[in-house]
Amino acid sequence: MKKRKIFIGGNWKMNLNHLEGKEFVEKLLKSIKNIEKKEIVLFPPFTTLFTVSEIIKNTGIKLGAQNTHWEDKGAFTGEISPLFLIALDCEYVIIGHSERRRYFFENDEMINKKIKKALDVNLKPVFCVGEDLEERKTGKTFEVIEKQLKKGLKDVEKLNEIVIAYEPIWAIGSGINATPVQAREVHSFIREIISKDYGKEISENLRIIYGGSVNKNNIYELLKEEEIDGVLIGGASIKLEEFVQIVNLDL
Ligand code: PGA
C-alpha cells in the first residue's frame, strides 16, 4: 500500500482532436475499473478539453491542461487563461514540461509565474523538472534539478497543492525509461530539498511522480519504489488498450 494516492496522468501532447478524443474517452470509460484507488488525470490539448470535460463528468476521472498563461486575460494572442481552464473543470495543469522549455523557450521565471498564478486560481500545478543526457553524463543531474526546483518554486507557499514530476529529458519519448533506482535517487533528493525548505510534514505529503517512456511493462517496477507516487505518461496514454491496462493494474 502506497503512502500517498497514486497519480496516473495521461499527457496527450498534440494528439487527438476533439472528435478523436471523444471516441477515445468513451471507449476508455467502458473498459476501466477501480478508478477510486488512484487519481486518473487526462491532459488533452486545449481544443479537446471541452469535449472530454463533458464526457468525464461524475466518472471520477479528472481533467488537466498542458499549459496555461500567468495572466487572467488581455492582449496575449494565442495564449490561454487559467480561468478558462477552471471554467472547463480542469483541476490540474502541467507547468514547465521540457517540451515547453525547449521548443517554446519557457524559462524558470515564466514557470514560476505560471505556478503562482495556477495556485491563485485553485488549479493544481504538475510541475516538471528534469535533466538532459549531457547533464546526466557529466554528473550535473542533482545540481540541475535543484536549480529548477528553487527557481520554479520561488515564493510559492501552497506546496500541498502541487505535484512534482521528475521527467528526465533523455527518457521522454525515447523508449529508454529511467531505472527505478535512478528515479528513486532523484525523487528522494527532491523530497529532501522540499523538506528543508518547507518542513517534513509538507514533504511527506508531496507527490513526486515519474515521467519518461512509462509503459505497461515498466510501470509496475517503477511504482514499486516507495518514493515514486505516480506517473506522467505520454506515448502510452494515447494507446487505448495499453492505457486501459495501466489504469486497471492492481497497484
Ligand atoms: P513519454 O512522455 O511517456 O512519451 O515519454 C512523457 C511526458 O512527456 O510527459
Short mmCIF file of C-alpha atoms and ligand atoms in Angstrom, two decimals:
data_model
loop_
_atom_site.label_atom_id
_atom_site.label_comp_id
_atom_site.label_asym_id
_atom_site.label_seq_id
_atom_site.Cartn_x
_atom_site.Cartn_y
_atom_site.Cartn_z
CA MET A 1 0.00 0.00 0.00
CA LYS A 2 1.45 3.36 -1.03
CA LYS A 3 1.73 6.21 1.46
CA ARG A 4 0.30 8.74 -0.96
CA LYS A 5 -2.51 8.30 -3.50
CA ILE A 6 -1.15 7.12 -6.85
CA PHE A 7 -1.35 9.69 -9.63
CA ILE A 8 -1.69 8.45 -13.20
CA GLY A 9 -1.58 11.26 -15.73
CA GLY A 10 -2.09 10.88 -19.46
CA ASN A 11 -0.31 13.69 -21.29
CA TRP A 12 -1.76 13.53 -24.79
CA LYS A 13 0.55 16.30 -26.06
CA MET A 14 -0.52 17.47 -29.53
CA ASN A 15 -2.58 14.38 -30.28
CA LEU A 16 -6.31 13.55 -30.52
CA ASN A 17 -8.59 16.32 -31.75
CA HIS A 18 -11.99 16.69 -30.09
CA LEU A 19 -13.63 14.02 -32.24
CA GLU A 20 -10.83 11.51 -31.71
CA GLY A 21 -10.67 12.44 -28.03
CA LYS A 22 -14.40 11.79 -27.63
CA GLU A 23 -14.13 8.35 -29.15
CA PHE A 24 -11.05 7.55 -27.07
CA VAL A 25 -12.56 8.56 -23.74
CA GLU A 26 -15.90 6.88 -24.41
CA LYS A 27 -14.08 3.61 -25.05
CA LEU A 28 -11.81 4.15 -22.08
CA LEU A 29 -14.75 4.61 -19.73
CA LYS A 30 -16.27 1.32 -20.86
CA SER A 31 -13.12 -0.62 -20.00
CA ILE A 32 -11.65 0.80 -16.84
CA LYS A 33 -12.30 -0.27 -13.27
CA ASN A 34 -11.19 0.55 -9.72
CA ILE A 35 -10.57 4.18 -10.51
CA GLU A 36 -11.23 5.35 -6.95
CA LYS A 37 -8.00 3.74 -5.77
CA LYS A 38 -5.86 6.04 -7.92
CA GLU A 39 -6.12 9.54 -9.23
CA ILE A 40 -6.51 9.35 -13.01
CA VAL A 41 -5.99 12.64 -14.82
CA LEU A 42 -6.26 13.22 -18.57
CA PHE A 43 -4.37 16.12 -20.18
CA PRO A 44 -5.83 16.61 -23.68
CA PRO A 45 -4.93 19.52 -25.98
CA PHE A 46 -6.85 22.76 -25.36
CA THR A 47 -9.33 22.24 -28.20
CA THR A 48 -10.22 18.79 -26.87
CA LEU A 49 -10.71 19.85 -23.25
CA PHE A 50 -14.37 20.83 -23.50
CA THR A 51 -15.48 17.58 -25.12
CA VAL A 52 -13.54 15.44 -22.66
CA SER A 53 -14.75 17.53 -19.75
CA GLU A 54 -18.38 16.83 -20.67
CA ILE A 55 -17.83 13.08 -21.05
CA ILE A 56 -15.94 12.51 -17.81
CA LYS A 57 -18.33 14.43 -15.54
CA ASN A 58 -19.16 12.30 -12.48
CA THR A 59 -16.93 9.42 -13.58
CA GLY A 60 -14.11 10.02 -11.10
CA ILE A 61 -11.65 10.74 -13.91
CA LYS A 62 -10.09 14.17 -13.67
CA LEU A 63 -9.07 16.75 -16.19
CA GLY A 64 -5.92 18.79 -16.65
CA ALA A 65 -4.46 21.14 -19.24
CA GLN A 66 -0.96 21.01 -20.72
CA ASN A 67 -0.13 24.66 -20.19
CA THR A 68 -1.54 27.98 -19.00
CA HIS A 69 -0.73 31.67 -19.16
CA TRP A 70 0.05 33.60 -15.97
CA GLU A 71 -2.44 36.42 -16.56
CA ASP A 72 -6.23 36.23 -16.25
CA LYS A 73 -6.94 37.92 -19.56
CA GLY A 74 -5.71 40.50 -22.03
CA ALA A 75 -3.71 41.06 -25.18
CA PHE A 76 -1.78 37.76 -25.28
CA THR A 77 -2.56 36.39 -28.73
CA GLY A 78 -2.57 32.64 -28.81
CA GLU A 79 -2.48 32.15 -25.04
CA ILE A 80 -4.99 30.52 -22.69
CA SER A 81 -6.09 31.97 -19.35
CA PRO A 82 -6.06 29.76 -16.25
CA LEU A 83 -9.61 30.97 -15.63
CA PHE A 84 -10.73 29.39 -18.92
CA LEU A 85 -9.32 26.12 -17.64
CA ILE A 86 -11.19 26.43 -14.37
CA ALA A 87 -14.38 27.12 -16.35
CA LEU A 88 -13.84 23.76 -18.08
CA ASP A 89 -13.49 21.96 -14.74
CA CYS A 90 -9.77 21.40 -15.04
CA GLU A 91 -8.26 20.50 -11.70
CA TYR A 92 -4.63 20.23 -12.81
CA VAL A 93 -2.26 21.95 -15.21
CA ILE A 94 1.16 20.78 -16.40
CA ILE A 95 3.74 23.53 -15.95
CA GLY A 96 7.33 23.57 -17.15
CA HIS A 97 7.22 20.48 -19.34
CA SER A 98 10.61 20.08 -21.04
CA GLU A 99 8.97 20.36 -24.47
CA ARG A 100 7.70 23.81 -23.45
CA ARG A 101 11.10 24.76 -22.08
CA ARG A 102 12.92 23.52 -25.14
CA TYR A 103 10.70 24.38 -28.11
CA PHE A 104 8.86 27.41 -26.74
CA PHE A 105 11.67 28.89 -24.68
CA GLU A 106 9.90 28.84 -21.35
CA ASN A 107 12.35 29.72 -18.64
CA ASP A 108 12.32 29.24 -14.87
CA GLU A 109 10.92 32.74 -14.27
CA MET A 110 7.95 32.15 -16.58
CA ILE A 111 7.38 28.77 -15.00
CA ASN A 112 7.45 30.35 -11.56
CA LYS A 113 4.82 32.92 -12.60
CA LYS A 114 2.62 30.19 -14.03
CA ILE A 115 2.86 28.08 -10.88
CA LYS A 116 1.93 31.02 -8.68
CA LYS A 117 -0.97 32.02 -10.89
CA ALA A 118 -2.30 28.49 -11.13
CA LEU A 119 -2.30 28.20 -7.35
CA ASP A 120 -4.02 31.58 -7.01
CA VAL A 121 -6.97 30.37 -9.09
CA ASN A 122 -7.02 26.90 -7.49
CA LEU A 123 -5.52 24.95 -10.35
CA LYS A 124 -3.06 22.33 -9.16
CA PRO A 125 0.29 22.52 -10.95
CA VAL A 126 2.06 19.39 -12.13
CA PHE A 127 5.48 20.99 -12.08
CA CYS A 128 8.03 19.22 -14.32
CA VAL A 129 11.76 19.11 -13.75
CA GLY A 130 14.46 17.00 -15.36
CA GLU A 131 17.99 16.92 -16.72
CA ASP A 132 19.14 16.26 -20.27
CA LEU A 133 21.51 13.50 -21.31
CA GLU A 134 24.61 15.67 -21.31
CA GLU A 135 23.82 16.88 -17.79
CA ARG A 136 23.34 13.31 -16.58
CA LYS A 137 26.54 12.12 -18.21
CA THR A 138 28.56 14.92 -16.67
CA GLY A 139 27.18 14.35 -13.19
CA LYS A 140 25.09 17.52 -13.08
CA THR A 141 21.68 15.92 -12.51
CA PHE A 142 21.19 16.98 -8.90
CA GLU A 143 22.51 20.47 -9.49
CA VAL A 144 20.10 20.98 -12.42
CA ILE A 145 17.11 19.60 -10.54
CA GLU A 146 17.85 21.76 -7.51
CA LYS A 147 18.11 24.90 -9.63
CA GLN A 148 14.85 24.16 -11.48
CA LEU A 149 13.08 23.46 -8.19
CA LYS A 150 14.33 26.54 -6.37
CA LYS A 151 13.62 28.91 -9.26
CA GLY A 152 10.27 27.38 -10.17
CA LEU A 153 9.06 27.42 -6.57
CA LYS A 154 10.42 30.86 -5.63
CA ASP A 155 7.95 32.50 -3.21
CA VAL A 156 5.48 29.65 -3.67
CA GLU A 157 3.63 28.90 -0.45
CA LYS A 158 0.85 26.37 -1.02
CA LEU A 159 3.04 23.39 -1.71
CA ASN A 160 0.37 20.91 -0.68
CA GLU A 161 -1.50 21.64 -3.94
CA ILE A 162 1.47 20.79 -6.15
CA VAL A 163 2.57 17.56 -7.78
CA ILE A 164 6.20 17.45 -8.87
CA ALA A 165 7.03 15.39 -11.95
CA TYR A 166 10.59 14.18 -12.44
CA GLU A 167 10.93 13.80 -16.17
CA PRO A 168 14.50 13.23 -17.38
CA ILE A 169 14.62 14.67 -20.90
CA TRP A 170 16.61 11.72 -22.22
CA ALA A 171 13.80 9.39 -21.18
CA ILE A 172 10.92 11.31 -22.77
CA GLY A 173 9.65 9.65 -25.92
CA SER A 174 12.93 7.74 -26.28
CA GLY A 175 11.78 4.30 -25.20
CA ILE A 176 14.51 4.37 -22.53
CA ASN A 177 12.96 4.93 -19.11
CA ALA A 178 14.95 5.85 -16.03
CA THR A 179 15.52 2.72 -13.97
CA PRO A 180 13.54 2.54 -10.73
CA VAL A 181 16.81 3.19 -8.87
CA GLN A 182 17.71 6.25 -10.94
CA ALA A 183 14.22 7.66 -10.43
CA ARG A 184 14.27 6.87 -6.70
CA GLU A 185 17.56 8.73 -6.23
CA VAL A 186 16.19 11.90 -7.79
CA HIS A 187 12.79 11.63 -6.09
CA SER A 188 14.48 11.28 -2.69
CA PHE A 189 16.68 14.25 -3.48
CA ILE A 190 13.62 16.36 -4.41
CA ARG A 191 11.87 15.33 -1.21
CA GLU A 192 14.92 16.30 0.84
CA ILE A 193 15.01 19.76 -0.70
CA ILE A 194 11.31 20.28 -0.09
CA SER A 195 11.71 19.04 3.46
CA LYS A 196 14.49 21.57 4.11
CA ASP A 197 12.55 24.45 2.58
CA TYR A 198 9.00 23.64 3.68
CA GLY A 199 9.26 21.19 6.54
CA LYS A 200 8.92 17.46 6.94
CA GLU A 201 5.16 17.25 7.02
CA ILE A 202 4.69 19.04 3.69
CA SER A 203 7.42 16.98 2.07
CA GLU A 204 5.95 13.71 3.36
CA ASN A 205 2.60 14.54 1.78
CA LEU A 206 4.01 15.79 -1.52
CA ARG A 207 3.51 13.54 -4.51
CA ILE A 208 6.55 13.17 -6.73
CA ILE A 209 5.73 11.35 -9.93
CA TYR A 210 7.93 9.99 -12.71
CA GLY A 211 7.60 10.58 -16.45
CA GLY A 212 9.61 9.35 -19.42
CA SER A 213 8.81 6.28 -21.54
CA VAL A 214 6.47 4.77 -18.97
CA ASN A 215 4.53 1.86 -20.45
CA LYS A 216 2.55 -1.17 -19.37
CA ASN A 217 5.72 -3.23 -18.98
CA ASN A 218 7.79 -0.93 -16.80
CA ILE A 219 5.15 0.86 -14.71
CA TYR A 220 4.87 -1.87 -12.14
CA GLU A 221 8.57 -1.86 -11.29
CA LEU A 222 8.65 1.92 -11.14
CA LEU A 223 5.67 2.16 -8.82
CA LYS A 224 7.12 -0.49 -6.51
CA GLU A 225 9.52 2.21 -5.38
CA GLU A 226 8.07 3.89 -2.32
CA GLU A 227 9.40 7.26 -3.49
CA ILE A 228 7.51 7.13 -6.82
CA ASP A 229 3.96 8.32 -6.24
CA GLY A 230 2.67 8.03 -9.75
CA VAL A 231 3.48 8.59 -13.39
CA LEU A 232 3.01 11.06 -16.21
CA ILE A 233 2.58 9.07 -19.40
CA GLY A 234 2.88 10.46 -22.91
CA GLY A 235 3.01 7.97 -25.80
CA ALA A 236 1.38 5.06 -23.95
CA SER A 237 -1.51 7.24 -22.75
CA ILE A 238 -2.98 7.57 -26.24
CA LYS A 239 -2.82 3.86 -27.00
CA LEU A 240 -6.23 2.82 -25.80
CA GLU A 241 -5.59 -0.82 -24.92
CA GLU A 242 -2.32 -0.08 -23.20
CA PHE A 243 -3.72 2.82 -21.19
CA VAL A 244 -6.69 0.70 -20.09
CA GLN A 245 -4.27 -1.99 -18.89
CA ILE A 246 -2.26 0.59 -16.99
CA VAL A 247 -5.31 2.13 -15.32
CA ASN A 248 -6.65 -1.31 -14.41
CA LEU A 249 -3.41 -2.51 -12.81
CA ASP A 250 -3.86 -3.57 -9.24
CA LEU A 251 -1.35 -1.19 -7.75
P1 PGA B 1 6.52 9.73 -22.88
O1 PGA B 1 6.23 11.24 -22.44
O2 PGA B 1 5.75 8.84 -21.95
O3 PGA B 1 6.03 9.64 -24.31
O4 PGA B 1 7.98 9.52 -22.76
C1 PGA B 1 6.13 11.61 -21.09
C2 PGA B 1 5.92 13.08 -20.96
O5 PGA B 1 6.47 13.85 -21.77
O6 PGA B 1 5.20 13.54 -20.06
#
